[in-house]
Amino acid sequence: MIPFRIAILGGVVVLAAGCTDSPGPSAGPSLPPLPSGPPVVAPVAGPKPSFVHAQELSDQVKVGMTQETVESMFGPPDKAGYKTYGRATPTPWQALEWEWVFQDVVPHRVFWIAFQRDPQGVWRV
């Protein structure tokens, strides 16, 4: 699990423009169904930070942070969804991805964070 977390920390905080996923062929073992409904998180007061401020805050994102902590830093995500990582490994896993789109810069920028469910069922960076 530690190598996965190191890989996640290295690739979790991404600032990119125009990133898209292209669905590939489904390979590997089937995964258990995801829970129904979005994860429950506490509401946050205040607007989403500017892109420049979000860049500064991204340095403070650490492995092990909960959804609530991340949401208190960046506000609620603009998009959220599940993605499978490690399809080429013996044990692929589900991630919860949150995405914020910053339109205060041109070209627009996207910031996303991936969460992995811990053994207690809590989604963490």
mmCIF file with all atom_site columns, C-alpha atoms in Angstrom:
data_model
loop_
_atom_site.group_PDB
_atom_site.id
_atom_site.type_symbol
_atom_site.label_atom_id
_atom_site.label_alt_id
_atom_site.label_comp_id
_atom_site.label_asym_id
_atom_site.label_entity_id
_atom_site.label_seq_id
_atom_site.pdbx_PDB_ins_code
_atom_site.Cartn_x
_atom_site.Cartn_y
_atom_site.Cartn_z
_atom_site.occupancy
_atom_site.B_iso_or_equiv
_atom_site.pdbx_formal_charge
_atom_site.auth_seq_id
_atom_site.auth_comp_id
_atom_site.auth_asym_id
_atom_site.auth_atom_id
_atom_site.pdbx_PDB_model_num
ATOM 1   C CA . MET A 1 1   ? 0.000   0.000  0.000   1.00 0.00 ? 1   MET A CA 1
ATOM 2   C CA . ILE A 1 2   ? 2.909   2.370  0.729   1.00 0.00 ? 2   ILE A CA 1
ATOM 3   C CA . PRO A 1 3   ? 4.224   2.231  -2.883  1.00 0.00 ? 3   PRO A CA 1
ATOM 4   C CA . PHE A 1 4   ? 0.707   3.056  -4.102  1.00 0.00 ? 4   PHE A CA 1
ATOM 5   C CA . ARG A 1 5   ? 0.556   6.047  -1.755  1.00 0.00 ? 5   ARG A CA 1
ATOM 6   C CA . ILE A 1 6   ? 3.934   7.290  -2.912  1.00 0.00 ? 6   ILE A CA 1
ATOM 7   C CA . ALA A 1 7   ? 2.818   6.974  -6.523  1.00 0.00 ? 7   ALA A CA 1
ATOM 8   C CA . ILE A 1 8   ? -0.444  8.706  -5.690  1.00 0.00 ? 8   ILE A CA 1
ATOM 9   C CA . LEU A 1 9   ? 1.291   11.566 -3.885  1.00 0.00 ? 9   LEU A CA 1
ATOM 10  C CA . GLY A 1 10  ? 3.561   12.024 -6.876  1.00 0.00 ? 10  GLY A CA 1
ATOM 11  C CA . GLY A 1 11  ? 0.694   12.107 -9.333  1.00 0.00 ? 11  GLY A CA 1
ATOM 12  C CA . VAL A 1 12  ? -2.310  13.207 -7.302  1.00 0.00 ? 12  VAL A CA 1
ATOM 13  C CA . VAL A 1 13  ? -2.019  16.950 -7.452  1.00 0.00 ? 13  VAL A CA 1
ATOM 14  C CA . VAL A 1 14  ? -2.093  17.910 -11.079 1.00 0.00 ? 14  VAL A CA 1
ATOM 15  C CA . LEU A 1 15  ? -2.544  21.294 -12.614 1.00 0.00 ? 15  LEU A CA 1
ATOM 16  C CA . ALA A 1 16  ? -3.303  20.811 -16.276 1.00 0.00 ? 16  ALA A CA 1
ATOM 17  C CA . ALA A 1 17  ? -5.118  22.408 -19.162 1.00 0.00 ? 17  ALA A CA 1
ATOM 18  C CA . GLY A 1 18  ? -7.529  20.398 -21.227 1.00 0.00 ? 18  GLY A CA 1
ATOM 19  C CA . CYS A 1 19  ? -6.828  16.926 -19.858 1.00 0.00 ? 19  CYS A CA 1
ATOM 20  C CA . THR A 1 20  ? -9.249  14.271 -21.040 1.00 0.00 ? 20  THR A CA 1
ATOM 21  C CA . ASP A 1 21  ? -9.691  10.574 -20.445 1.00 0.00 ? 21  ASP A CA 1
ATOM 22  C CA . SER A 1 22  ? -10.120 8.290  -23.394 1.00 0.00 ? 22  SER A CA 1
ATOM 23  C CA . PRO A 1 23  ? -11.857 5.072  -22.444 1.00 0.00 ? 23  PRO A CA 1
ATOM 24  C CA . GLY A 1 24  ? -9.735  2.049  -23.221 1.00 0.00 ? 24  GLY A CA 1
ATOM 25  C CA . PRO A 1 25  ? -10.606 -1.607 -23.464 1.00 0.00 ? 25  PRO A CA 1
ATOM 26  C CA . SER A 1 26  ? -11.749 -3.097 -20.189 1.00 0.00 ? 26  SER A CA 1
ATOM 27  C CA . ALA A 1 27  ? -9.103  -5.500 -18.952 1.00 0.00 ? 27  ALA A CA 1
ATOM 28  C CA . GLY A 1 28  ? -8.396  -7.145 -15.651 1.00 0.00 ? 28  GLY A CA 1
ATOM 29  C CA . PRO A 1 29  ? -10.572 -8.568 -12.897 1.00 0.00 ? 29  PRO A CA 1
ATOM 30  C CA . SER A 1 30  ? -13.986 -7.137 -12.198 1.00 0.00 ? 30  SER A CA 1
ATOM 31  C CA . LEU A 1 31  ? -14.233 -4.865 -9.179  1.00 0.00 ? 31  LEU A CA 1
ATOM 32  C CA . PRO A 1 32  ? -16.877 -4.738 -6.450  1.00 0.00 ? 32  PRO A CA 1
ATOM 33  C CA . PRO A 1 33  ? -19.729 -2.271 -7.017  1.00 0.00 ? 33  PRO A CA 1
ATOM 34  C CA . LEU A 1 34  ? -19.298 1.257  -5.723  1.00 0.00 ? 34  LEU A CA 1
ATOM 35  C CA . PRO A 1 35  ? -21.529 2.614  -2.959  1.00 0.00 ? 35  PRO A CA 1
ATOM 36  C CA . SER A 1 36  ? -24.629 4.403  -4.147  1.00 0.00 ? 36  SER A CA 1
ATOM 37  C CA . GLY A 1 37  ? -24.859 8.169  -3.840  1.00 0.00 ? 37  GLY A CA 1
ATOM 38  C CA . PRO A 1 38  ? -22.138 10.753 -3.422  1.00 0.00 ? 38  PRO A CA 1
ATOM 39  C CA . PRO A 1 39  ? -19.928 10.722 -0.323  1.00 0.00 ? 39  PRO A CA 1
ATOM 40  C CA . VAL A 1 40  ? -21.247 12.822 2.521   1.00 0.00 ? 40  VAL A CA 1
ATOM 41  C CA . VAL A 1 41  ? -19.090 15.841 3.320   1.00 0.00 ? 41  VAL A CA 1
ATOM 42  C CA . ALA A 1 42  ? -19.687 18.880 5.467   1.00 0.00 ? 42  ALA A CA 1
ATOM 43  C CA . PRO A 1 43  ? -20.570 22.079 3.583   1.00 0.00 ? 43  PRO A CA 1
ATOM 44  C CA . VAL A 1 44  ? -17.938 24.777 3.407   1.00 0.00 ? 44  VAL A CA 1
ATOM 45  C CA . ALA A 1 45  ? -18.428 28.506 3.747   1.00 0.00 ? 45  ALA A CA 1
ATOM 46  C CA . GLY A 1 46  ? -16.748 30.671 1.165   1.00 0.00 ? 46  GLY A CA 1
ATOM 47  C CA . PRO A 1 47  ? -16.042 30.571 -2.550  1.00 0.00 ? 47  PRO A CA 1
ATOM 48  C CA . LYS A 1 48  ? -13.498 28.504 -4.446  1.00 0.00 ? 48  LYS A CA 1
ATOM 49  C CA . PRO A 1 49  ? -10.006 30.062 -4.239  1.00 0.00 ? 49  PRO A CA 1
ATOM 50  C CA . SER A 1 50  ? -8.436  31.752 -7.248  1.00 0.00 ? 50  SER A CA 1
ATOM 51  C CA . PHE A 1 51  ? -6.164  29.655 -9.449  1.00 0.00 ? 51  PHE A CA 1
ATOM 52  C CA . VAL A 1 52  ? -3.040  31.306 -8.007  1.00 0.00 ? 52  VAL A CA 1
ATOM 53  C CA . HIS A 1 53  ? -4.221  30.652 -4.440  1.00 0.00 ? 53  HIS A CA 1
ATOM 54  C CA . ALA A 1 54  ? -5.145  27.054 -5.335  1.00 0.00 ? 54  ALA A CA 1
ATOM 55  C CA . GLN A 1 55  ? -1.593  26.537 -6.659  1.00 0.00 ? 55  GLN A CA 1
ATOM 56  C CA . GLU A 1 56  ? -0.235  27.724 -3.312  1.00 0.00 ? 56  GLU A CA 1
ATOM 57  C CA . LEU A 1 57  ? -2.677  25.523 -1.384  1.00 0.00 ? 57  LEU A CA 1
ATOM 58  C CA . SER A 1 58  ? -1.806  22.474 -3.502  1.00 0.00 ? 58  SER A CA 1
ATOM 59  C CA . ASP A 1 59  ? 1.627   22.358 -1.840  1.00 0.00 ? 59  ASP A CA 1
ATOM 60  C CA . GLN A 1 60  ? -0.162  21.698 1.464   1.00 0.00 ? 60  GLN A CA 1
ATOM 61  C CA . VAL A 1 61  ? -2.096  18.638 0.222   1.00 0.00 ? 61  VAL A CA 1
ATOM 62  C CA . LYS A 1 62  ? -0.668  15.535 1.920   1.00 0.00 ? 62  LYS A CA 1
ATOM 63  C CA . VAL A 1 63  ? -1.307  11.795 1.710   1.00 0.00 ? 63  VAL A CA 1
ATOM 64  C CA . GLY A 1 64  ? -3.839  10.838 4.379   1.00 0.00 ? 64  GLY A CA 1
ATOM 65  C CA . MET A 1 65  ? -5.933  14.031 4.248   1.00 0.00 ? 65  MET A CA 1
ATOM 66  C CA . THR A 1 66  ? -9.691  13.446 4.368   1.00 0.00 ? 66  THR A CA 1
ATOM 67  C CA . GLN A 1 67  ? -12.287 14.778 1.958   1.00 0.00 ? 67  GLN A CA 1
ATOM 68  C CA . GLU A 1 68  ? -13.431 17.268 4.578   1.00 0.00 ? 68  GLU A CA 1
ATOM 69  C CA . THR A 1 69  ? -9.936  18.725 4.936   1.00 0.00 ? 69  THR A CA 1
ATOM 70  C CA . VAL A 1 70  ? -9.494  19.043 1.172   1.00 0.00 ? 70  VAL A CA 1
ATOM 71  C CA . GLU A 1 71  ? -12.938 20.606 0.781   1.00 0.00 ? 71  GLU A CA 1
ATOM 72  C CA . SER A 1 72  ? -12.170 23.135 3.520   1.00 0.00 ? 72  SER A CA 1
ATOM 73  C CA . MET A 1 73  ? -9.099  24.188 1.506   1.00 0.00 ? 73  MET A CA 1
ATOM 74  C CA . PHE A 1 74  ? -10.573 24.321 -2.030  1.00 0.00 ? 74  PHE A CA 1
ATOM 75  C CA . GLY A 1 75  ? -14.342 24.398 -1.558  1.00 0.00 ? 75  GLY A CA 1
ATOM 76  C CA . PRO A 1 76  ? -16.686 21.823 -3.056  1.00 0.00 ? 76  PRO A CA 1
ATOM 77  C CA . PRO A 1 77  ? -15.459 20.259 -6.320  1.00 0.00 ? 77  PRO A CA 1
ATOM 78  C CA . ASP A 1 78  ? -16.916 21.235 -9.682  1.00 0.00 ? 78  ASP A CA 1
ATOM 79  C CA . LYS A 1 79  ? -16.897 17.566 -10.731 1.00 0.00 ? 79  LYS A CA 1
ATOM 80  C CA . ALA A 1 80  ? -16.562 14.281 -8.854  1.00 0.00 ? 80  ALA A CA 1
ATOM 81  C CA . GLY A 1 81  ? -16.406 10.707 -10.067 1.00 0.00 ? 81  GLY A CA 1
ATOM 82  C CA . TYR A 1 82  ? -14.866 7.286  -9.665  1.00 0.00 ? 82  TYR A CA 1
ATOM 83  C CA . LYS A 1 83  ? -11.923 5.910  -11.642 1.00 0.00 ? 83  LYS A CA 1
ATOM 84  C CA . THR A 1 84  ? -10.078 2.591  -11.632 1.00 0.00 ? 84  THR A CA 1
ATOM 85  C CA . TYR A 1 85  ? -6.311  2.698  -11.165 1.00 0.00 ? 85  TYR A CA 1
ATOM 86  C CA . GLY A 1 86  ? -3.823  -0.141 -11.511 1.00 0.00 ? 86  GLY A CA 1
ATOM 87  C CA . ARG A 1 87  ? -5.680  -2.100 -14.191 1.00 0.00 ? 87  ARG A CA 1
ATOM 88  C CA . ALA A 1 88  ? -2.389  -3.698 -15.259 1.00 0.00 ? 88  ALA A CA 1
ATOM 89  C CA . THR A 1 89  ? -1.621  -4.836 -11.699 1.00 0.00 ? 89  THR A CA 1
ATOM 90  C CA . PRO A 1 90  ? -2.956  -7.883 -9.843  1.00 0.00 ? 90  PRO A CA 1
ATOM 91  C CA . THR A 1 91  ? -5.048  -5.634 -7.572  1.00 0.00 ? 91  THR A CA 1
ATOM 92  C CA . PRO A 1 92  ? -6.691  -2.671 -9.334  1.00 0.00 ? 92  PRO A CA 1
ATOM 93  C CA . TRP A 1 93  ? -8.439  -0.203 -7.034  1.00 0.00 ? 93  TRP A CA 1
ATOM 94  C CA . GLN A 1 94  ? -11.164 2.415  -7.188  1.00 0.00 ? 94  GLN A CA 1
ATOM 95  C CA . ALA A 1 95  ? -10.362 6.074  -6.651  1.00 0.00 ? 95  ALA A CA 1
ATOM 96  C CA . LEU A 1 96  ? -12.673 8.987  -6.037  1.00 0.00 ? 96  LEU A CA 1
ATOM 97  C CA . GLU A 1 97  ? -11.532 11.981 -8.102  1.00 0.00 ? 97  GLU A CA 1
ATOM 98  C CA . TRP A 1 98  ? -12.493 15.570 -7.374  1.00 0.00 ? 98  TRP A CA 1
ATOM 99  C CA . GLU A 1 99  ? -11.944 18.265 -9.991  1.00 0.00 ? 99  GLU A CA 1
ATOM 100 C CA . TRP A 1 100 ? -12.007 22.049 -9.850  1.00 0.00 ? 100 TRP A CA 1
ATOM 101 C CA . VAL A 1 101 ? -12.076 24.154 -13.026 1.00 0.00 ? 101 VAL A CA 1
ATOM 102 C CA . PHE A 1 102 ? -10.517 27.614 -12.778 1.00 0.00 ? 102 PHE A CA 1
ATOM 103 C CA . GLN A 1 103 ? -11.881 30.105 -15.253 1.00 0.00 ? 103 GLN A CA 1
ATOM 104 C CA . ASP A 1 104 ? -10.091 33.083 -13.716 1.00 0.00 ? 104 ASP A CA 1
ATOM 105 C CA . VAL A 1 105 ? -7.064  32.325 -15.945 1.00 0.00 ? 105 VAL A CA 1
ATOM 106 C CA . VAL A 1 106 ? -6.739  31.901 -19.708 1.00 0.00 ? 106 VAL A CA 1
ATOM 107 C CA . PRO A 1 107 ? -6.475  29.198 -20.802 1.00 0.00 ? 107 PRO A CA 1
ATOM 108 C CA . HIS A 1 108 ? -8.698  27.704 -18.106 1.00 0.00 ? 108 HIS A CA 1
ATOM 109 C CA . ARG A 1 109 ? -6.940  25.368 -15.694 1.00 0.00 ? 109 ARG A CA 1
ATOM 110 C CA . VAL A 1 110 ? -8.042  22.154 -14.013 1.00 0.00 ? 110 VAL A CA 1
ATOM 111 C CA . PHE A 1 111 ? -6.940  20.903 -10.599 1.00 0.00 ? 111 PHE A CA 1
ATOM 112 C CA . TRP A 1 112 ? -7.811  17.398 -9.434  1.00 0.00 ? 112 TRP A CA 1
ATOM 113 C CA . ILE A 1 113 ? -7.209  15.222 -6.406  1.00 0.00 ? 113 ILE A CA 1
ATOM 114 C CA . ALA A 1 114 ? -7.628  11.443 -6.136  1.00 0.00 ? 114 ALA A CA 1
ATOM 115 C CA . PHE A 1 115 ? -8.832  9.773  -2.942  1.00 0.00 ? 115 PHE A CA 1
ATOM 116 C CA . GLN A 1 116 ? -8.403  6.111  -1.956  1.00 0.00 ? 116 GLN A CA 1
ATOM 117 C CA . ARG A 1 117 ? -10.714 4.400  0.539   1.00 0.00 ? 117 ARG A CA 1
ATOM 118 C CA . ASP A 1 118 ? -8.873  3.297  3.685   1.00 0.00 ? 118 ASP A CA 1
ATOM 119 C CA . PRO A 1 119 ? -9.704  0.081  5.623   1.00 0.00 ? 119 PRO A CA 1
ATOM 120 C CA . GLN A 1 120 ? -12.204 2.021  7.780   1.00 0.00 ? 120 GLN A CA 1
ATOM 121 C CA . GLY A 1 121 ? -14.074 3.199  4.664   1.00 0.00 ? 121 GLY A CA 1
ATOM 122 C CA . VAL A 1 122 ? -12.838 6.813  4.817   1.00 0.00 ? 122 VAL A CA 1
ATOM 123 C CA . TRP A 1 123 ? -11.758 8.393  1.517   1.00 0.00 ? 123 TRP A CA 1
ATOM 124 C CA . ARG A 1 124 ? -8.243  9.851  1.894   1.00 0.00 ? 124 ARG A CA 1
ATOM 125 C CA . VAL A 1 125 ? -5.709  11.502 -0.436  1.00 0.00 ? 125 VAL A CA 1
#
